[in-house]
Short mmCIF file of C-alpha atoms in Angstrom, two decimals:
data_model
loop_
_atom_site.label_atom_id
_atom_site.label_comp_id
_atom_site.label_asym_id
_atom_site.label_seq_id
_atom_site.Cartn_x
_atom_site.Cartn_y
_atom_site.Cartn_z
CA UNK M 920 -20.66 59.24 36.70
CA UNK M 921 -16.98 58.41 37.17
CA UNK M 922 -13.85 58.73 35.03
CA UNK M 923 -11.70 55.63 35.20
CA UNK M 924 -8.22 55.12 33.80
CA UNK M 925 -6.24 51.90 33.45
CA UNK M 926 -2.57 51.18 32.92
CA UNK M 927 -1.25 49.64 30.78
CA UNK M 928 -3.71 49.88 27.92
CA UNK M 929 -2.18 46.80 26.33
CA UNK M 930 0.73 44.46 26.78
CA UNK M 931 2.30 41.37 25.27
CA UNK M 932 3.80 39.05 27.87
CA UNK M 933 5.70 35.79 27.97
CA UNK M 934 4.29 32.62 29.47
CA UNK M 935 5.12 32.25 33.17
CA UNK M 936 5.50 35.95 33.91
CA UNK M 937 3.11 38.21 35.84
CA UNK M 938 1.49 41.53 34.96
CA UNK M 939 -0.01 44.11 37.31
CA UNK M 940 -2.83 46.28 35.98
CA UNK M 941 -3.64 49.57 37.67
CA UNK M 942 -7.06 51.21 37.92
CA UNK M 943 -7.54 54.83 39.02
CA UNK M 944 -10.89 56.57 39.62
CA UNK M 945 -11.44 60.31 39.75
CA UNK M 946 -13.62 60.11 42.88
CA UNK M 947 -13.94 57.98 45.99
CA UNK M 948 -16.05 54.89 45.41
CA UNK M 949 -16.99 52.03 47.68
CA UNK M 950 -17.57 49.29 45.15
CA UNK M 951 -14.81 48.48 42.69
CA UNK M 952 -14.65 45.39 40.46
CA UNK M 953 -12.42 43.53 38.06
CA UNK M 954 -13.77 41.80 34.93
CA UNK M 955 -12.22 39.98 32.02
CA UNK M 956 -13.42 39.23 28.52
CA UNK M 957 -11.77 36.29 26.81
CA UNK M 958 -11.96 36.22 23.01
CA UNK M 959 -15.53 35.55 21.87
CA UNK M 960 -16.81 35.33 25.44
CA UNK M 961 -18.92 37.50 27.74
CA UNK M 962 -17.56 39.97 30.24
CA UNK M 963 -17.04 37.91 33.40
CA UNK M 964 -16.66 39.21 36.94
CA UNK M 965 -13.37 38.12 38.51
CA UNK M 966 -13.67 39.73 41.93
CA UNK M 967 -14.83 42.66 44.02
CA UNK M 968 -11.94 44.76 45.30
CA UNK M 969 -12.62 45.65 48.94
CA UNK M 970 -10.86 48.57 50.57
CA UNK M 971 -9.07 47.49 53.71
CA UNK M 972 -9.79 43.77 53.35
CA UNK M 973 -9.24 40.83 51.02
CA UNK M 974 -10.99 40.83 47.67
CA UNK M 975 -14.11 38.71 47.16
CA UNK M 976 -13.55 36.26 44.30
CA UNK M 977 -16.17 34.73 42.03
CA UNK M 978 -16.39 31.04 41.38
CA UNK M 979 -13.49 29.88 39.24
CA UNK M 980 -11.11 32.66 40.26
CA UNK M 981 -8.55 32.44 43.08
CA UNK M 982 -6.34 34.88 44.92
CA UNK M 983 -3.11 33.09 44.04
CA UNK M 984 -3.79 33.57 40.33
CA UNK M 985 -5.38 37.05 40.50
CA UNK M 986 -4.13 38.90 43.59
CA UNK M 987 -5.88 42.24 44.04
CA UNK M 988 -4.95 45.28 46.08
CA UNK M 989 -7.24 48.14 47.15
CA UNK M 990 -5.21 50.54 49.27
CA UNK M 991 -7.78 53.37 49.13
CA UNK M 992 -11.15 54.37 47.68
CA UNK M 993 -9.77 55.60 44.34
CA UNK M 994 -7.22 52.95 43.34
CA UNK M 995 -6.89 49.21 42.80
CA UNK M 996 -4.52 46.78 41.12
CA UNK M 997 -5.08 43.35 39.60
CA UNK M 998 -2.14 41.02 39.04
CA UNK M 999 -2.36 38.19 36.54
CA UNK M 1000 0.16 35.68 37.86
CA UNK M 1001 2.13 32.92 36.14
CA UNK M 1002 0.45 33.72 32.86
CA UNK M 1003 -0.46 31.26 30.15
CA UNK M 1004 -1.94 31.90 26.68
CA UNK M 1005 -5.40 31.19 28.15
CA UNK M 1006 -5.05 34.43 30.15
CA UNK M 1007 -5.08 36.46 26.94
CA UNK M 1008 -8.09 38.70 27.50
CA UNK M 1009 -9.27 42.23 27.97
CA UNK M 1010 -9.24 43.10 31.68
CA UNK M 1011 -11.52 45.90 32.85
CA UNK M 1012 -12.09 47.57 36.16
CA UNK M 1013 -15.42 49.10 37.02
CA UNK M 1014 -16.99 51.08 39.84
CA UNK M 1015 -20.51 51.38 41.14
CA UNK M 1016 -21.85 54.89 41.50
CA UNK M 1017 -24.96 55.78 43.47
CA UNK M 1018 -27.88 56.88 41.31
CA UNK M 1019 -29.15 59.07 44.11
CA UNK M 1020 -32.51 58.70 45.85
CA UNK M 1021 -34.40 55.74 44.47
CA UNK M 1022 -32.37 55.55 41.23
CA UNK M 1023 -30.57 52.34 40.49
CA UNK M 1024 -26.82 52.39 41.08
CA UNK M 1025 -24.89 52.21 37.83
CA UNK M 1026 -21.57 50.65 36.96
CA UNK M 1027 -18.96 52.56 34.99
CA UNK M 1028 -16.00 50.92 33.29
CA UNK M 1029 -12.41 51.72 32.55
CA UNK M 1030 -11.08 51.45 28.97
CA UNK M 1031 -9.59 48.02 29.59
CA UNK M 1032 -6.17 46.40 29.36
CA UNK M 1033 -5.69 44.18 26.36
CA UNK M 1034 -3.33 41.36 27.34
CA UNK M 1035 -1.72 38.89 24.96
CA UNK M 1036 0.28 36.01 26.42
CA UNK M 1037 2.69 34.21 24.09
CA UNK D 164 -23.95 31.41 36.12
CA UNK D 165 -26.97 33.21 34.64
CA UNK D 166 -27.77 32.63 30.96
CA UNK D 167 -27.84 35.96 29.14
CA UNK D 168 -27.94 35.64 25.37
CA UNK D 169 -27.66 38.25 22.66
CA UNK D 170 -28.68 37.81 19.06
CA UNK D 171 -27.33 38.18 16.49
CA UNK D 172 -23.65 38.01 17.34
CA UNK D 173 -22.91 40.55 14.61
CA UNK D 174 -24.70 42.50 11.95
CA UNK D 175 -23.92 44.88 9.13
CA UNK D 176 -26.18 47.84 8.42
CA UNK D 177 -26.22 50.31 5.60
CA UNK D 178 -25.92 53.94 6.67
CA UNK D 179 -29.38 55.41 7.12
CA UNK D 180 -31.08 52.07 7.75
CA UNK D 181 -32.61 51.15 11.07
CA UNK D 182 -31.86 47.96 12.95
CA UNK D 183 -32.60 46.12 16.16
CA UNK D 184 -31.27 43.20 18.15
CA UNK D 185 -32.21 41.26 21.24
CA UNK D 186 -31.08 40.29 24.70
CA UNK D 187 -32.73 37.40 26.50
CA UNK D 188 -32.34 36.79 30.21
CA UNK D 189 -33.90 34.76 33.04
CA UNK D 190 -37.44 35.98 33.70
CA UNK D 191 -37.36 34.99 37.36
CA UNK D 192 -35.77 37.06 40.12
CA UNK D 193 -35.36 40.06 37.80
CA UNK D 194 -34.04 43.33 39.16
CA UNK D 195 -32.50 45.37 36.32
CA UNK D 196 -31.34 45.18 32.71
CA UNK D 197 -28.45 47.30 31.47
CA UNK D 198 -27.34 48.20 27.95
CA UNK D 199 -23.79 49.34 27.19
CA UNK D 200 -22.09 50.47 23.99
CA UNK D 201 -18.43 49.43 23.69
CA UNK D 202 -16.21 50.92 21.03
CA UNK D 203 -12.74 49.52 20.46
CA UNK D 204 -10.08 50.92 22.82
CA UNK D 205 -12.69 52.86 24.79
CA UNK D 206 -14.63 52.27 27.99
CA UNK D 207 -18.01 50.56 27.73
CA UNK D 208 -20.52 53.42 27.81
CA UNK D 209 -23.71 53.00 29.83
CA UNK D 210 -26.77 53.55 27.62
CA UNK D 211 -29.76 52.48 29.68
CA UNK D 212 -30.78 50.89 32.96
CA UNK D 213 -34.30 49.46 32.92
CA UNK D 214 -36.10 48.00 35.89
CA UNK D 215 -39.84 47.87 35.11
CA UNK D 216 -41.72 45.59 32.76
CA UNK D 217 -42.75 47.64 29.74
CA UNK D 218 -40.01 50.22 30.24
CA UNK D 219 -38.98 52.09 27.13
CA UNK D 220 -35.91 54.29 27.16
CA UNK D 221 -34.53 56.56 24.45
CA UNK D 222 -31.21 58.32 23.91
CA UNK D 223 -30.99 60.15 20.62
CA UNK D 224 -31.51 57.61 17.82
CA UNK D 225 -31.11 54.64 20.16
CA UNK D 226 -33.99 53.20 22.15
CA UNK D 227 -34.68 50.08 24.17
CA UNK D 228 -37.69 48.14 25.40
CA UNK D 229 -38.04 45.66 28.23
CA UNK D 230 -40.27 42.63 28.79
CA UNK D 231 -39.45 41.08 32.15
CA UNK D 232 -42.26 38.51 32.02
CA UNK D 233 -40.87 36.80 28.95
CA UNK D 234 -37.26 37.77 29.62
CA UNK D 235 -36.16 39.86 26.67
CA UNK D 236 -35.10 43.36 25.71
CA UNK D 237 -34.74 44.96 22.29
CA UNK D 238 -32.28 47.68 21.35
CA UNK D 239 -33.19 49.78 18.33
CA UNK D 240 -30.96 52.07 16.28
CA UNK D 241 -32.85 54.43 13.98
CA UNK D 242 -31.13 55.85 10.90
CA UNK D 243 -27.77 54.15 11.60
CA UNK D 244 -24.63 56.24 11.27
CA UNK D 245 -20.99 55.06 11.03
CA UNK D 246 -20.39 56.31 14.59
CA UNK D 247 -22.95 53.75 15.79
CA UNK D 248 -20.48 51.00 14.92
CA UNK D 249 -19.68 49.29 18.23
CA UNK D 250 -20.38 46.21 20.30
CA UNK D 251 -23.61 46.51 22.27
CA UNK D 252 -23.68 44.60 25.55
CA UNK D 253 -26.63 43.81 27.75
CA UNK D 254 -26.25 42.86 31.40
CA UNK D 255 -28.75 41.40 33.83
CA UNK D 256 -28.89 41.69 37.58
CA UNK D 257 -31.20 39.31 39.38
CA UNK D 258 -31.28 40.83 42.81
CA UNK D 259 -30.66 44.08 44.58
CA UNK D 260 -26.88 43.85 44.42
CA UNK D 261 -24.03 44.87 42.18
CA UNK D 262 -23.40 41.66 40.24
CA UNK D 263 -23.99 41.91 36.51
CA UNK D 264 -24.24 38.93 34.17
CA UNK D 265 -23.31 39.98 30.64
CA UNK D 266 -24.25 38.67 27.24
CA UNK D 267 -21.51 38.16 24.66
CA UNK D 268 -22.62 41.26 22.77
CA UNK D 269 -23.88 42.22 19.33
CA UNK D 270 -21.26 43.85 17.12
CA UNK D 271 -22.79 46.40 14.78
CA UNK D 272 -20.93 47.64 11.71
CA UNK D 273 -22.49 50.53 9.82
CA UNK D 274 -21.37 50.83 6.20
CA UNK D 275 -21.22 54.26 4.65
#
């Protein structure tokens, strides 16, 4: 398993500003991801945070809007840029941990950052 | 975008009663089905990962079954307790990679 912390846990921001969310893991992991859950919607993968290279974004998400850093194997940041009310969501980071042997790798999640944009 | 649906969206259960709810997913190109429990202000907690048709997993009073041929999974809670109140998420992966497609969740409220 993995213990994941996120900062901030919640924030209320003004339209047009940017917020950077931090994710810290208690062990080195290769695969690290960022998700969001908009109100009433499913958890949706934003991007895979790659250590030492640019993040891999899913369809509908772009680097200019959600720049991601991954300076090492235990830390990543997600920035929500030029925010609008539609960005109000819970943002979660997750990591994939090897199940060992033939076990399926599992994903573990941070507690999330609850963002409200006014 | 893979269509993963959970039903019902929410349910209320009397303490001590048992309940169950479903997750449906594409039956083709199946690799694994995950269940998570997500309590407010906490991390989603991994409950089960199931990969084989007919799999049944159990963790305390919570159990899950898997039918990959028809594309559904059931989660059961036996003798519900107030601490079972949470949103239960299922997630499907359709190939041997990391990408999970989530349902919107079933929110369970257990009344004392």
